[in-house]
XYZ file of C-alpha atoms in Angstrom:
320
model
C 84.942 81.981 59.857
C 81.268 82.937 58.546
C 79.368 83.982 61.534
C 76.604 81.871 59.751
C 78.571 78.776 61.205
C 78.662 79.602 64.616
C 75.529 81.247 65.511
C 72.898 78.036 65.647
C 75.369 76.298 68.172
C 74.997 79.966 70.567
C 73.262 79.491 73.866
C 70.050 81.497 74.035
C 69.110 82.297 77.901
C 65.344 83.125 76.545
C 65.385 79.511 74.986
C 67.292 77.358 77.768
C 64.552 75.886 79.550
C 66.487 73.804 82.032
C 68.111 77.423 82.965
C 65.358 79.192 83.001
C 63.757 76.585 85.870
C 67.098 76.755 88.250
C 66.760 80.314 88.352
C 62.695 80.217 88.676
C 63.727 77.466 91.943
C 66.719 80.288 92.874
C 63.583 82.655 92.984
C 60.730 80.185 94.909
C 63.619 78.909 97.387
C 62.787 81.730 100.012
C 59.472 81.253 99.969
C 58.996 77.175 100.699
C 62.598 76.118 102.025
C 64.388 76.434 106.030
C 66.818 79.643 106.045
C 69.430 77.187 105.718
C 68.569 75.872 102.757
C 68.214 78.780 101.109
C 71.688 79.561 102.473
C 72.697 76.009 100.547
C 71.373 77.436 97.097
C 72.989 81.002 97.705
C 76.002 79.345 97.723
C 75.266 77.225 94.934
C 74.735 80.567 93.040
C 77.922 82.611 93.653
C 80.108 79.505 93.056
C 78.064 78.613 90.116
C 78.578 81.953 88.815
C 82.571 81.815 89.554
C 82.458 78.401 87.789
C 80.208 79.830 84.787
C 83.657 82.436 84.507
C 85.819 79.633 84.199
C 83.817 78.270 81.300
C 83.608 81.230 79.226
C 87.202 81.359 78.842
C 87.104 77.787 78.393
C 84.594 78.141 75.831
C 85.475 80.791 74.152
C 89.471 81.529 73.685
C 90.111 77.994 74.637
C 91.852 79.256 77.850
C 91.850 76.593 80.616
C 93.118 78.352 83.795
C 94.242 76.909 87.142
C 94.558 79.874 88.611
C 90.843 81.552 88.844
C 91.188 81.070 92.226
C 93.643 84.202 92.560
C 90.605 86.499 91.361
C 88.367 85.074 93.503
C 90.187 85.312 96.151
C 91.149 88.929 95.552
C 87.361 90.017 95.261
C 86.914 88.941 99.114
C 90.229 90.299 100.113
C 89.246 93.765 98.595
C 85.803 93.544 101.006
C 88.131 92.786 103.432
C 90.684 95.773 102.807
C 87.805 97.759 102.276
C 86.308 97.338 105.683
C 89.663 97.659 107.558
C 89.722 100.938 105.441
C 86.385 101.929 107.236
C 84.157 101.573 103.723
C 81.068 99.050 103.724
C 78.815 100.424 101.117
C 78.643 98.441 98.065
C 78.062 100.953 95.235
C 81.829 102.302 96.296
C 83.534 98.743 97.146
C 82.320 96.370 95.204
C 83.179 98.405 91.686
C 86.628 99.082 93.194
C 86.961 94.968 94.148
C 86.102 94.670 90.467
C 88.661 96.956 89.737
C 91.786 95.411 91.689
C 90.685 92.252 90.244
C 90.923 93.352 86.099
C 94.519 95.315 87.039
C 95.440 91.893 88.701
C 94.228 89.335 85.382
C 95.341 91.885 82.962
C 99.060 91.253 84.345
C 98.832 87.644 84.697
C 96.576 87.462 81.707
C 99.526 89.870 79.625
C 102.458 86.781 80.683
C 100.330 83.988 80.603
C 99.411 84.085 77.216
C 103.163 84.221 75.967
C 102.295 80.503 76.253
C 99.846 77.571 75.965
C 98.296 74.648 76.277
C 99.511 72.917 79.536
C 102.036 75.792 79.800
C 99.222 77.974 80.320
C 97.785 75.838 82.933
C 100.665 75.906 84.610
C 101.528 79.523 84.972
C 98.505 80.078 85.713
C 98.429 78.018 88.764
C 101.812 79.436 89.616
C 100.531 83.184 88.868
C 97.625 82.087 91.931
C 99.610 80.365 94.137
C 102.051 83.287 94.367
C 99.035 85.545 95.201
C 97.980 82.769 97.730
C 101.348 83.027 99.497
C 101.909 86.619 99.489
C 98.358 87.599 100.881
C 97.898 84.674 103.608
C 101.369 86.107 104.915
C 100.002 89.310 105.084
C 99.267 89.985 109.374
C 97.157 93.125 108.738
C 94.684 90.515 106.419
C 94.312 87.616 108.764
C 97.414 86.047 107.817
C 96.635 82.381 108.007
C 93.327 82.545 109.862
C 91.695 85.197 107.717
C 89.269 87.759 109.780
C 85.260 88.115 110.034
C 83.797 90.694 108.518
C 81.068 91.515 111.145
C 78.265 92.122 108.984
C 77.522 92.339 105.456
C 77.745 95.567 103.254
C 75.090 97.949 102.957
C 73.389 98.848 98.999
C 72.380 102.125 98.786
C 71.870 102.386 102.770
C 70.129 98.854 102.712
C 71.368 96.132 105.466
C 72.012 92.882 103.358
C 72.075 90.784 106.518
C 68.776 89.140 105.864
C 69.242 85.819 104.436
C 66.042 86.868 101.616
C 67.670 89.860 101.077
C 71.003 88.664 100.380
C 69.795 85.884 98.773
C 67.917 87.849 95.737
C 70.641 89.917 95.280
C 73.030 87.554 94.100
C 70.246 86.262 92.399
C 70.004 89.447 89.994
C 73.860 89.561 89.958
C 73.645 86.089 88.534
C 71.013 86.070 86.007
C 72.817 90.079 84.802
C 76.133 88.000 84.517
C 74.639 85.535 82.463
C 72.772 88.120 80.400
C 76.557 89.539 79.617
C 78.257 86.679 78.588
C 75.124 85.488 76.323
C 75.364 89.054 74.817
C 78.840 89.112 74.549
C 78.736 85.188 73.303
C 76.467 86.205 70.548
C 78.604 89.431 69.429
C 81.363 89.478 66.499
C 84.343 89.505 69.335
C 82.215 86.475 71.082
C 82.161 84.796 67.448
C 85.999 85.038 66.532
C 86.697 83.969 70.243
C 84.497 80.840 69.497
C 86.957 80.303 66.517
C 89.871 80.807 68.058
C 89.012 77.833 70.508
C 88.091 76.044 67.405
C 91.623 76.702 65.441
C 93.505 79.628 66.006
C 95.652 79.248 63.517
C 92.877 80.116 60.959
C 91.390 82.475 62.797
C 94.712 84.355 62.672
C 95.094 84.184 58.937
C 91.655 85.337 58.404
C 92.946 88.576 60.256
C 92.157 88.364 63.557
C 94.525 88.688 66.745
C 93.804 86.625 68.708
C 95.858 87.072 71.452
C 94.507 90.023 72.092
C 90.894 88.518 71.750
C 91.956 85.889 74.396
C 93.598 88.716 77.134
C 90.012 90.125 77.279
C 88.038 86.806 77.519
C 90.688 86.305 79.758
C 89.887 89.575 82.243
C 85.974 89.527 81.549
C 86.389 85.798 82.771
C 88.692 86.920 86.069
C 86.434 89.877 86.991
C 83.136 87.346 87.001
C 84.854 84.922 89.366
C 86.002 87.939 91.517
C 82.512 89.544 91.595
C 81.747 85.730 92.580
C 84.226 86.120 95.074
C 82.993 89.683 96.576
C 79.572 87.996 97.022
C 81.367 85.117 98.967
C 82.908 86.970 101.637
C 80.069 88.794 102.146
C 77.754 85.327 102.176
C 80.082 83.977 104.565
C 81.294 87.197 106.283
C 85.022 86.255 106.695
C 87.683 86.649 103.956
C 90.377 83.723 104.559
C 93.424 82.381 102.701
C 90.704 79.211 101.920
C 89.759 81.463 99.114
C 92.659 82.031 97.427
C 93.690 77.896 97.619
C 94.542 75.736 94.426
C 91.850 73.558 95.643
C 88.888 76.292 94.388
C 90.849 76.335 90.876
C 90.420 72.737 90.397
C 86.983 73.024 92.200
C 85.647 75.403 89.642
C 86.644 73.091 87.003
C 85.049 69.979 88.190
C 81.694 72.020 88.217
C 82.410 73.239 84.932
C 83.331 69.449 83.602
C 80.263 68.203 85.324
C 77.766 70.707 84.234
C 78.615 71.079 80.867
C 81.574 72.622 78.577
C 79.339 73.103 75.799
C 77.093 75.974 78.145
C 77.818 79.182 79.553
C 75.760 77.721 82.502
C 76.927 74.756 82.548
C 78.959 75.207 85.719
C 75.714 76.455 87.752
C 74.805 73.086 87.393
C 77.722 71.749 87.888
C 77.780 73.494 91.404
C 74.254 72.259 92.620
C 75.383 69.148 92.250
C 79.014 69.641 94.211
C 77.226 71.186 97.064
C 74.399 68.824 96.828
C 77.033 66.088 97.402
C 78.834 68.054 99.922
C 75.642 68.544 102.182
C 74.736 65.095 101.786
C 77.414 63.170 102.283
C 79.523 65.420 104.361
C 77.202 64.652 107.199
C 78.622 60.362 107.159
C 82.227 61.395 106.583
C 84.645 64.302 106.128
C 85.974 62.324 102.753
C 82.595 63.528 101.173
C 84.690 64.134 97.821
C 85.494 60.689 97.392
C 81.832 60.091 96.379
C 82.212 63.004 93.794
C 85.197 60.983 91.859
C 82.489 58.102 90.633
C 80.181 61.364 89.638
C 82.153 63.150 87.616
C 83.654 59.812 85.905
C 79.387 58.763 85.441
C 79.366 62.104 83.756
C 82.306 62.198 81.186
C 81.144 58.137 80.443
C 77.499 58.702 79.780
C 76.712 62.247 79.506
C 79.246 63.546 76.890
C 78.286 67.049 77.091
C 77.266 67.754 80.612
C 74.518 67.831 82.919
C 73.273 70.944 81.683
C 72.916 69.238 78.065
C 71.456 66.395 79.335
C 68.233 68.105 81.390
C 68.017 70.219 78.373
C 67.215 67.060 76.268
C 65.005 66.275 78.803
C 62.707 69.367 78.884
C 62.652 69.317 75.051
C 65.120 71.942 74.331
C 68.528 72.218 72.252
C 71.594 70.861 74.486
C 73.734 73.060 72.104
């Protein structure tokens, strides 16, 4: 497939205004909003990122996994281990989470794709629930309950305990992770990975393999989520089998369905508005999620590509 085809339908973070305003809001939030909101959007961030993971594989190796939640999951556990261990500095642990969390996808990643389709789905949701079940048994990690971390890790001898501190950190994690995956979206490997989401059949007989293509989307895609996931348990300071639940997979995908498919950030979108609705509504009832069903029906009905798309349109820029 000519590259020629592919490369005026690439996202551009220089040229997507609607991104470019979340993050400049991401950036102002300290300064005008309550602590707690600021918490609101922090989390907004590092799940947006894990759902922005999801998508890439999504969008490019056609992968759709139920099981992302295993690597996020395992990025807070390795905090977790790590403290036990006596280590809280974050140019040592956080690498090493990052680590633990390619070994892991490059297994599951190396059976998974023996299949496809809803096959792949599946095992991947099996692959995650087997991690789920092994790890909450586990007494020395919480078990069931989980533990508190007591404190968040410390960059280069700096506290992260500040909420503005924290806060900005994940915000340059975020905008360097979606400075990767536009590089690597726009690169030859990101190009026949667009293809083989496209038709892989062709893409095979024009030489490519792309099986091998898809196992690295495939890990790049597990080790976002888990970074994602070593920023959560130090935003929330307690690693828990919540994490690692079935319910994050599907999660991840709702924000990646609502934002936008079609964009690598679609699914930071997609996660404003999940814990927009969550803050809002979860104060009238616990069953906040029921109001999220008409949402993300509105959204496939009316806005075929996505949020994301949509605002883009808006501001005057491509929604490609």
């Amino acid at each position: 497939m000519p590259a020629s085809t592919l490369r005026p339908g690439l996202p551009s973070l220089g040229g997507d205004r609607a991104m470019l305003l979340l993050l400049a809001l991401f950036a102002l939030a300290p300064l005008v909003l309550e602590a707690y909101l600021v918490g609101e959007l922090t989390r907004v961030m590092i799940y947006g990122m894990a759902a922005c993971a999801v998508g890439f594989a999504i969008r490019h190796g056609g992968l759709v996994s139920f099981g992302h939640a295993a690597f996020f999951g395992m990025g807070a556990y390795c905090v977790l281990m790590a403290r036990n261990a006596g280590y809280q500095d974050a140019l040592l642990v956080w690498p090493l989470a990052l680590l633990a969390v390619a070994l892991l996808a490059l297994v599951i990643g190396l059976l998974s794709l023996r299949t496809g389709g809803v096959a792949f789905i599946m095992i991947t949701l099996g692959f995650a629930q087997m991690v789920y079940f092994v790890i909450s048994g586990s007494q020395s990690l919480g078990a069931a309950d989980g533990l508190p971390l007591f404190g968040r890790d410390m960059l280069a001898g700096i506290s992260l305990d500040a909420t503005e501190a924290f806060h900005y950190l994940v915000l340059v994690a975020l905008g360097l992770v979606l400075l990767v995956m536009t590089r690597l979206s726009r690169s030859p490997a990101g190009l026949a990975l667009r293809g083989i989401a496209h038709d892989e059949r062709r893409m095979k007989a024009l030489g490519y393999a792309p099986k091998r293509l898809q196992l690295t989307s495939f890990v790049f895609s597990a080790v976002v989520a888990g970074f994602a996931g070593v920023l959560a348990a130090n935003f929330y300071q307690f690693v828990g089998p919540a994490y690692l639940h079935w319910l994050v997979s599907g999660e991840l995908l709702v924000m990646v369905a609502l934002g936008g498919i079609a964009s690598l950030s679609g699914g930071l979108f997609g996660a404003l508005i999940l814990v927009l609705f969550e803050a809002v509504f979860s104060e009238y009832t616990t069953y906040w999620r029921i109001f999220l069903g008409p949402a993300v029906i509105l959204s496939v009905l009316y806005l075929h590509k996505g949020v994301h798309p949509a605002l883009e349109r808006l501001l005057g820029g491509r929604d490609d």
